[in-house]
Each structure stands twice: as structure tokens, then as C-alpha cells.
């Protein structure tokens, strides 16, 4: 089987959020799609080990924040490479609550929709939650970020809990690149780190000592030469 065939499928980048009592949590997911119109129905695929999965199971509600192309890697790192069991993912993040108390991200978000779970489908490592949309708003105009843009332009990496993890084989970096041992982000001197104010052409050794991985926040000491 040629797994590269899966590269031709299109994916977005979304923040999936939910609640459990007065606690809130969220995560990055690439599988969030509309599957019906009457009623308007969407589906998301969530790893069973993730805290957001437990929150959706408890509250039977979730929200989808559609991330814009201009979103920094730090936003994706906050929701994609950290666990809500260890940190408050919403610390420093602008968000609002739906009338039902489900959070949605407002920064770098083009639109959001809230859904109540109608059905669950067991998909092995993941559960597919099918939800009826009960609220939705457009927050700003812009271009939605795709997974292809995230990988090819933003040079982002994928956590092991992502549905596409096994299919996405990261290209081997050349000797002048450095790889984050925590999340797999590759620092390429030719490209720099525009979101972090690092100009193209900046060697890894010349990065400020307080520079951190734009995805997960790891320090320079957590990078290894490829």
C-alpha cells in the first residue's frame, strides 16, 4: 500500500473544544467536516486518549474553531502539543463561551460552530463524534489554514495522536537543520522563524539564547542537529 495516496486528501486545521462541568479544554484536529444539511450536521474525529475526548463524552457538546492561515505556530502548539491534564490551554488565549458554556477561540479564527452530539462511531484509536450544529458565527474573513499549508509553509509537525500521524512521514532534514526533540519541529536557517522575529539566513547557533520552539515552546537545548 502506498500511503502517499493519502497525501492527496484535503484537511483543515481546527481547534476542537468542549467542557466538563466548569472546566474547559481544547485540541487541534484536522478532521472536522459537514456531512449533512437537514439538520446541519458536522463530524469530528478525536483520539480516545485525549482529554477533549473525555469532555465531549461527558457534556455531549463540542465547538469547532476554524483556524486562519495567518495563525502563528504557537497557537497550534498550545492546543496540539500540550495536554490539558498538565496545563491550562486557554491561558493567554482570547476566547468566548457559547450560550451553553462551550469555549471557542477568537484570535486567528475565521468562524466557529457549536454542536450537540447525536451519535458516536468507534474508529479504533479515535471516536467519530457526529453532532447537530446548534450555533455558528463568522468572526472574520480570511483564508482557512490547511494541513498542507501548515506542513509545507509553516513547517509544522504532527503529534502522535493525530489521525494522519502514521501516514505523514517527515522528510529527513539536511545537516544544517535542527530538530526539536519534543515535537519534531525543524528549524531551517534558510527560512528562519518569521513568527518569532528571526530573519531568514540566521544560523541555529546565532539564535538568541531565549529563543524557543515556535510550536511547543521547548528551548534551544531541546534541539538536535539533524
PDB file of N, CA, C and O in Angstrom, residues 123-179:
ATOM      1  N   UNK A 123     -13.789   4.257  15.907  1.00  0.00           N
ATOM      2  CA  UNK A 123     -12.875   4.179  14.762  1.00  0.00           C
ATOM      3  C   UNK A 123     -11.489   3.744  15.213  1.00  0.00           C
ATOM      4  O   UNK A 123     -10.473   4.268  14.753  1.00  0.00           O
ATOM      5  N   UNK A 124     -11.428   2.785  16.128  1.00  0.00           N
ATOM      6  CA  UNK A 124     -10.131   2.296  16.589  1.00  0.00           C
ATOM      7  C   UNK A 124      -9.513   3.241  17.592  1.00  0.00           C
ATOM      8  O   UNK A 124      -9.999   3.390  18.713  1.00  0.00           O
ATOM      9  N   UNK A 125      -8.423   3.898  17.202  1.00  0.00           N
ATOM     10  CA  UNK A 125      -7.746   4.831  18.101  1.00  0.00           C
ATOM     11  C   UNK A 125      -8.588   6.074  18.375  1.00  0.00           C
ATOM     12  O   UNK A 125      -8.363   6.781  19.357  1.00  0.00           O
ATOM     13  N   UNK A 126      -9.562   6.360  17.498  1.00  0.00           N
ATOM     14  CA  UNK A 126     -10.355   7.578  17.588  1.00  0.00           C
ATOM     15  C   UNK A 126     -11.850   7.267  17.703  1.00  0.00           C
ATOM     16  O   UNK A 126     -12.301   6.176  17.357  1.00  0.00           O
ATOM     17  N   UNK A 127     -12.576   8.261  18.198  1.00  0.00           N
ATOM     18  CA  UNK A 127     -14.037   8.223  18.159  1.00  0.00           C
ATOM     19  C   UNK A 127     -14.510   9.317  17.207  1.00  0.00           C
ATOM     20  O   UNK A 127     -14.027  10.452  17.267  1.00  0.00           O
ATOM     21  N   UNK A 128     -15.405   8.962  16.313  1.00  0.00           N
ATOM     22  CA  UNK A 128     -16.018   9.951  15.431  1.00  0.00           C
ATOM     23  C   UNK A 128     -17.300  10.442  16.105  1.00  0.00           C
ATOM     24  O   UNK A 128     -18.221   9.663  16.340  1.00  0.00           O
ATOM     25  N   UNK A 129     -17.315  11.716  16.454  1.00  0.00           N
ATOM     26  CA  UNK A 129     -18.498  12.320  17.054  1.00  0.00           C
ATOM     27  C   UNK A 129     -19.293  13.034  15.958  1.00  0.00           C
ATOM     28  O   UNK A 129     -18.768  13.905  15.263  1.00  0.00           O
ATOM     29  N   UNK A 130     -20.535  12.647  15.804  1.00  0.00           N
ATOM     30  CA  UNK A 130     -21.428  13.284  14.839  1.00  0.00           C
ATOM     31  C   UNK A 130     -22.336  14.221  15.613  1.00  0.00           C
ATOM     32  O   UNK A 130     -23.026  13.810  16.554  1.00  0.00           O
ATOM     33  N   UNK A 131     -22.326  15.499  15.237  1.00  0.00           N
ATOM     34  CA  UNK A 131     -23.068  16.482  16.005  1.00  0.00           C
ATOM     35  C   UNK A 131     -23.970  17.365  15.172  1.00  0.00           C
ATOM     36  O   UNK A 131     -23.653  17.716  14.033  1.00  0.00           O
ATOM     37  N   UNK A 132     -25.106  17.725  15.744  1.00  0.00           N
ATOM     38  CA  UNK A 132     -26.039  18.663  15.127  1.00  0.00           C
ATOM     39  C   UNK A 132     -25.609  20.081  15.485  1.00  0.00           C
ATOM     40  O   UNK A 132     -25.439  20.414  16.667  1.00  0.00           O
ATOM     41  N   UNK A 133     -25.417  20.923  14.486  1.00  0.00           N
ATOM     42  CA  UNK A 133     -24.983  22.299  14.715  1.00  0.00           C
ATOM     43  C   UNK A 133     -26.135  23.103  15.319  1.00  0.00           C
ATOM     44  O   UNK A 133     -27.220  23.177  14.754  1.00  0.00           O
ATOM     45  N   UNK A 134     -25.864  23.699  16.479  1.00  0.00           N
ATOM     46  CA  UNK A 134     -26.895  24.495  17.163  1.00  0.00           C
ATOM     47  C   UNK A 134     -26.522  25.970  17.236  1.00  0.00           C
ATOM     48  O   UNK A 134     -27.301  26.786  17.740  1.00  0.00           O
ATOM     49  N   UNK A 135     -25.348  26.317  16.751  1.00  0.00           N
ATOM     50  CA  UNK A 135     -24.925  27.716  16.724  1.00  0.00           C
ATOM     51  C   UNK A 135     -23.685  27.867  15.870  1.00  0.00           C
ATOM     52  O   UNK A 135     -22.838  26.968  15.840  1.00  0.00           O
ATOM     53  N   UNK A 136     -23.574  28.996  15.170  1.00  0.00           N
ATOM     54  CA  UNK A 136     -22.410  29.232  14.310  1.00  0.00           C
ATOM     55  C   UNK A 136     -22.324  30.711  13.970  1.00  0.00           C
ATOM     56  O   UNK A 136     -23.350  31.384  13.836  1.00  0.00           O
ATOM     57  N   UNK A 137     -21.092  31.217  13.864  1.00  0.00           N
ATOM     58  CA  UNK A 137     -20.875  32.617  13.508  1.00  0.00           C
ATOM     59  C   UNK A 137     -19.591  32.750  12.707  1.00  0.00           C
ATOM     60  O   UNK A 137     -18.638  31.978  12.903  1.00  0.00           O
ATOM     61  N   UNK A 138     -19.562  33.738  11.806  1.00  0.00           N
ATOM     62  CA  UNK A 138     -18.334  34.118  11.106  1.00  0.00           C
ATOM     63  C   UNK A 138     -17.688  35.233  11.918  1.00  0.00           C
ATOM     64  O   UNK A 138     -18.323  36.247  12.210  1.00  0.00           O
ATOM     65  N   UNK A 139     -16.429  35.043  12.304  1.00  0.00           N
ATOM     66  CA  UNK A 139     -15.733  36.020  13.134  1.00  0.00           C
ATOM     67  C   UNK A 139     -14.915  37.007  12.311  1.00  0.00           C
ATOM     68  O   UNK A 139     -14.771  38.165  12.681  1.00  0.00           O
ATOM     69  N   UNK A 140     -14.349  36.552  11.210  1.00  0.00           N
ATOM     70  CA  UNK A 140     -13.578  37.429  10.330  1.00  0.00           C
ATOM     71  C   UNK A 140     -13.395  36.736   8.987  1.00  0.00           C
ATOM     72  O   UNK A 140     -13.545  35.525   8.876  1.00  0.00           O
ATOM     73  N   UNK A 141     -13.084  37.536   7.989  1.00  0.00           N
ATOM     74  CA  UNK A 141     -12.811  36.980   6.670  1.00  0.00           C
ATOM     75  C   UNK A 141     -11.337  36.593   6.570  1.00  0.00           C
ATOM     76  O   UNK A 141     -10.478  37.168   7.236  1.00  0.00           O
ATOM     77  N   UNK A 142     -11.052  35.631   5.739  1.00  0.00           N
ATOM     78  CA  UNK A 142      -9.677  35.195   5.565  1.00  0.00           C
ATOM     79  C   UNK A 142      -9.619  33.842   4.895  1.00  0.00           C
ATOM     80  O   UNK A 142     -10.648  33.288   4.493  1.00  0.00           O
ATOM     81  N   UNK A 143      -8.418  33.310   4.794  1.00  0.00           N
ATOM     82  CA  UNK A 143      -8.208  32.007   4.169  1.00  0.00           C
ATOM     83  C   UNK A 143      -8.004  30.951   5.246  1.00  0.00           C
ATOM     84  O   UNK A 143      -7.129  31.102   6.099  1.00  0.00           O
ATOM     85  N   UNK A 144      -8.791  29.888   5.247  1.00  0.00           N
ATOM     86  CA  UNK A 144      -8.594  28.832   6.247  1.00  0.00           C
ATOM     87  C   UNK A 144      -7.231  28.164   6.062  1.00  0.00           C
ATOM     88  O   UNK A 144      -6.765  27.975   4.940  1.00  0.00           O
ATOM     89  N   UNK A 145      -6.605  27.826   7.175  1.00  0.00           N
ATOM     90  CA  UNK A 145      -5.349  27.091   7.095  1.00  0.00           C
ATOM     91  C   UNK A 145      -5.634  25.633   6.766  1.00  0.00           C
ATOM     92  O   UNK A 145      -6.515  25.019   7.357  1.00  0.00           O
ATOM     93  N   UNK A 146      -4.905  25.100   5.818  1.00  0.00           N
ATOM     94  CA  UNK A 146      -4.998  23.679   5.501  1.00  0.00           C
ATOM     95  C   UNK A 146      -3.818  22.957   6.123  1.00  0.00           C
ATOM     96  O   UNK A 146      -2.799  23.567   6.464  1.00  0.00           O
ATOM     97  N   UNK A 147      -3.927  21.639   6.247  1.00  0.00           N
ATOM     98  CA  UNK A 147      -2.809  20.857   6.770  1.00  0.00           C
ATOM     99  C   UNK A 147      -1.615  20.947   5.830  1.00  0.00           C
ATOM    100  O   UNK A 147      -0.477  20.923   6.273  1.00  0.00           O
ATOM    101  N   UNK A 148      -1.879  21.031   4.532  1.00  0.00           N
ATOM    102  CA  UNK A 148      -0.782  21.148   3.573  1.00  0.00           C
ATOM    103  C   UNK A 148      -0.015  22.450   3.813  1.00  0.00           C
ATOM    104  O   UNK A 148       1.226  22.464   3.825  1.00  0.00           O
ATOM    105  N   UNK A 149      -0.742  23.548   4.031  1.00  0.00           N
ATOM    106  CA  UNK A 149      -0.093  24.838   4.286  1.00  0.00           C
ATOM    107  C   UNK A 149       0.680  24.776   5.597  1.00  0.00           C
ATOM    108  O   UNK A 149       1.809  25.275   5.701  1.00  0.00           O
ATOM    109  N   UNK A 150       0.086  24.161   6.599  1.00  0.00           N
ATOM    110  CA  UNK A 150       0.736  24.034   7.905  1.00  0.00           C
ATOM    111  C   UNK A 150       2.064  23.296   7.788  1.00  0.00           C
ATOM    112  O   UNK A 150       3.061  23.688   8.398  1.00  0.00           O
ATOM    113  N   UNK A 151       2.108  22.246   6.982  1.00  0.00           N
ATOM    114  CA  UNK A 151       3.330  21.455   6.845  1.00  0.00           C
ATOM    115  C   UNK A 151       4.325  22.099   5.889  1.00  0.00           C
ATOM    116  O   UNK A 151       5.512  22.200   6.201  1.00  0.00           O
ATOM    117  N   UNK A 152       3.850  22.535   4.742  1.00  0.00           N
ATOM    118  CA  UNK A 152       4.760  22.979   3.688  1.00  0.00           C
ATOM    119  C   UNK A 152       5.233  24.415   3.883  1.00  0.00           C
ATOM    120  O   UNK A 152       6.381  24.741   3.566  1.00  0.00           O
ATOM    121  N   UNK A 153       4.363  25.291   4.380  1.00  0.00           N
ATOM    122  CA  UNK A 153       4.725  26.699   4.538  1.00  0.00           C
ATOM    123  C   UNK A 153       5.113  27.010   5.976  1.00  0.00           C
ATOM    124  O   UNK A 153       6.148  27.611   6.247  1.00  0.00           O
ATOM    125  N   UNK A 154       4.284  26.577   6.919  1.00  0.00           N
ATOM    126  CA  UNK A 154       4.573  26.817   8.336  1.00  0.00           C
ATOM    127  C   UNK A 154       5.626  25.862   8.880  1.00  0.00           C
ATOM    128  O   UNK A 154       6.203  26.097   9.934  1.00  0.00           O
ATOM    129  N   UNK A 155       5.839  24.727   8.178  1.00  0.00           N
ATOM    130  CA  UNK A 155       6.810  23.710   8.575  1.00  0.00           C
ATOM    131  C   UNK A 155       6.463  23.105   9.928  1.00  0.00           C
ATOM    132  O   UNK A 155       7.334  22.811  10.742  1.00  0.00           O
ATOM    133  N   UNK A 156       5.178  22.925  10.170  1.00  0.00           N
ATOM    134  CA  UNK A 156       4.733  22.333  11.421  1.00  0.00           C
ATOM    135  C   UNK A 156       4.847  20.826  11.417  1.00  0.00           C
ATOM    136  O   UNK A 156       5.006  20.195  10.383  1.00  0.00           O
ATOM    137  N   UNK A 157       4.756  20.239  12.605  1.00  0.00           N
ATOM    138  CA  UNK A 157       4.830  18.795  12.763  1.00  0.00           C
ATOM    139  C   UNK A 157       3.506  18.270  13.296  1.00  0.00           C
ATOM    140  O   UNK A 157       2.586  19.026  13.569  1.00  0.00           O
ATOM    141  N   UNK A 158       3.424  16.939  13.466  1.00  0.00           N
ATOM    142  CA  UNK A 158       2.165  16.288  13.831  1.00  0.00           C
ATOM    143  C   UNK A 158       2.335  15.489  15.110  1.00  0.00           C
ATOM    144  O   UNK A 158       3.279  14.716  15.234  1.00  0.00           O
ATOM    145  N   UNK A 159       1.438  15.647  16.092  1.00  0.00           N
ATOM    146  CA  UNK A 159       1.523  14.814  17.287  1.00  0.00           C
ATOM    147  C   UNK A 159       1.135  13.379  16.983  1.00  0.00           C
ATOM    148  O   UNK A 159       0.429  13.104  16.016  1.00  0.00           O
ATOM    149  N   UNK A 160       1.574  12.442  17.824  1.00  0.00           N
ATOM    150  CA  UNK A 160       1.314  11.031  17.581  1.00  0.00           C
ATOM    151  C   UNK A 160      -0.158  10.675  17.705  1.00  0.00           C
ATOM    152  O   UNK A 160      -0.571   9.604  17.263  1.00  0.00           O
ATOM    153  N   UNK A 161      -0.971  11.557  18.329  1.00  0.00           N
ATOM    154  CA  UNK A 161      -2.398  11.267  18.484  1.00  0.00           C
ATOM    155  C   UNK A 161      -3.224  11.731  17.286  1.00  0.00           C
ATOM    156  O   UNK A 161      -4.435  11.540  17.269  1.00  0.00           O
ATOM    157  N   UNK A 162      -2.569  12.341  16.293  1.00  0.00           N
ATOM    158  CA  UNK A 162      -3.301  12.811  15.117  1.00  0.00           C
ATOM    159  C   UNK A 162      -3.707  11.640  14.232  1.00  0.00           C
ATOM    160  O   UNK A 162      -2.966  10.658  14.106  1.00  0.00           O
ATOM    161  N   UNK A 163      -4.893  11.711  13.597  1.00  0.00           N
ATOM    162  CA  UNK A 163      -5.321  10.617  12.719  1.00  0.00           C
ATOM    163  C   UNK A 163      -4.342  10.344  11.589  1.00  0.00           C
ATOM    164  O   UNK A 163      -4.204   9.219  11.124  1.00  0.00           O
ATOM    165  N   UNK A 164      -3.637  11.387  11.144  1.00  0.00           N
ATOM    166  CA  UNK A 164      -2.737  11.248   9.997  1.00  0.00           C
ATOM    167  C   UNK A 164      -1.303  10.942  10.396  1.00  0.00           C
ATOM    168  O   UNK A 164      -0.426  10.906   9.538  1.00  0.00           O
ATOM    169  N   UNK A 165      -1.036  10.717  11.680  1.00  0.00           N
ATOM    170  CA  UNK A 165       0.359  10.568  12.123  1.00  0.00           C
ATOM    171  C   UNK A 165       1.092   9.456  11.376  1.00  0.00           C
ATOM    172  O   UNK A 165       2.187   9.660  10.876  1.00  0.00           O
ATOM    173  N   UNK A 166       0.490   8.279  11.274  1.00  0.00           N
ATOM    174  CA  UNK A 166       1.186   7.153  10.663  1.00  0.00           C
ATOM    175  C   UNK A 166       1.413   7.357   9.172  1.00  0.00           C
ATOM    176  O   UNK A 166       2.329   6.780   8.595  1.00  0.00           O
ATOM    177  N   UNK A 167       0.596   8.182   8.540  1.00  0.00           N
ATOM    178  CA  UNK A 167       0.725   8.394   7.098  1.00  0.00           C
ATOM    179  C   UNK A 167       1.707   9.489   6.763  1.00  0.00           C
ATOM    180  O   UNK A 167       2.217   9.554   5.657  1.00  0.00           O
ATOM    181  N   UNK A 168       1.973  10.382   7.707  1.00  0.00           N
ATOM    182  CA  UNK A 168       2.841  11.517   7.427  1.00  0.00           C
ATOM    183  C   UNK A 168       4.263  11.191   7.846  1.00  0.00           C
ATOM    184  O   UNK A 168       4.583  11.182   9.020  1.00  0.00           O
ATOM    185  N   UNK A 169       5.093  10.915   6.898  1.00  0.00           N
ATOM    186  CA  UNK A 169       6.490  10.649   7.166  1.00  0.00           C
ATOM    187  C   UNK A 169       7.264  11.950   6.964  1.00  0.00           C
ATOM    188  O   UNK A 169       7.344  12.477   5.858  1.00  0.00           O
ATOM    189  N   UNK A 170       7.808  12.493   8.056  1.00  0.00           N
ATOM    190  CA  UNK A 170       8.533  13.755   7.961  1.00  0.00           C
ATOM    191  C   UNK A 170       9.791  13.574   7.108  1.00  0.00           C
ATOM    192  O   UNK A 170      10.519  12.597   7.268  1.00  0.00           O
ATOM    193  N   UNK A 171      10.060  14.497   6.179  1.00  0.00           N
ATOM    194  CA  UNK A 171      11.275  14.384   5.373  1.00  0.00           C
ATOM    195  C   UNK A 171      12.524  14.544   6.241  1.00  0.00           C
ATOM    196  O   UNK A 171      12.512  15.290   7.217  1.00  0.00           O
ATOM    197  N   UNK A 172      13.576  13.819   5.884  1.00  0.00           N
ATOM    198  CA  UNK A 172      14.800  13.928   6.644  1.00  0.00           C
ATOM    199  C   UNK A 172      15.461  15.275   6.381  1.00  0.00           C
ATOM    200  O   UNK A 172      15.722  15.641   5.241  1.00  0.00           O
ATOM    201  N   UNK A 173      15.736  16.037   7.455  1.00  0.00           N
ATOM    202  CA  UNK A 173      16.349  17.347   7.277  1.00  0.00           C
ATOM    203  C   UNK A 173      17.820  17.219   6.897  1.00  0.00           C
ATOM    204  O   UNK A 173      18.476  16.215   7.183  1.00  0.00           O
ATOM    205  N   UNK A 174      18.347  18.255   6.264  1.00  0.00           N
ATOM    206  CA  UNK A 174      19.763  18.263   5.907  1.00  0.00           C
ATOM    207  C   UNK A 174      20.572  18.641   7.134  1.00  0.00           C
ATOM    208  O   UNK A 174      20.045  19.024   8.167  1.00  0.00           O
ATOM    209  N   UNK A 175      21.897  18.567   7.036  1.00  0.00           N
ATOM    210  CA  UNK A 175      22.768  18.687   8.199  1.00  0.00           C
ATOM    211  C   UNK A 175      22.683  20.041   8.884  1.00  0.00           C
ATOM    212  O   UNK A 175      22.967  20.151  10.072  1.00  0.00           O
ATOM    213  N   UNK A 176      22.317  21.087   8.166  1.00  0.00           N
ATOM    214  CA  UNK A 176      22.305  22.412   8.755  1.00  0.00           C
ATOM    215  C   UNK A 176      21.012  22.712   9.497  1.00  0.00           C
ATOM    216  O   UNK A 176      20.884  23.756  10.118  1.00  0.00           O
ATOM    217  N   UNK A 177      20.071  21.794   9.454  1.00  0.00           N
ATOM    218  CA  UNK A 177      18.815  21.999  10.140  1.00  0.00           C
ATOM    219  C   UNK A 177      18.860  21.360  11.526  1.00  0.00           C
ATOM    220  O   UNK A 177      19.638  20.446  11.777  1.00  0.00           O
ATOM    221  N   UNK A 178      18.020  21.870  12.410  1.00  0.00           N
ATOM    222  CA  UNK A 178      17.929  21.344  13.771  1.00  0.00           C
ATOM    223  C   UNK A 178      16.489  20.957  14.065  1.00  0.00           C
ATOM    224  O   UNK A 178      15.560  21.658  13.665  1.00  0.00           O
ATOM    225  N   UNK A 179      16.329  19.840  14.774  1.00  0.00           N
ATOM    226  CA  UNK A 179      15.008  19.279  15.025  1.00  0.00           C
ATOM    227  C   UNK A 179      14.687  19.321  16.516  1.00  0.00           C
ATOM    228  O   UNK A 179      15.520  18.945  17.352  1.00  0.00           O
TER     229      UNK A 179
END
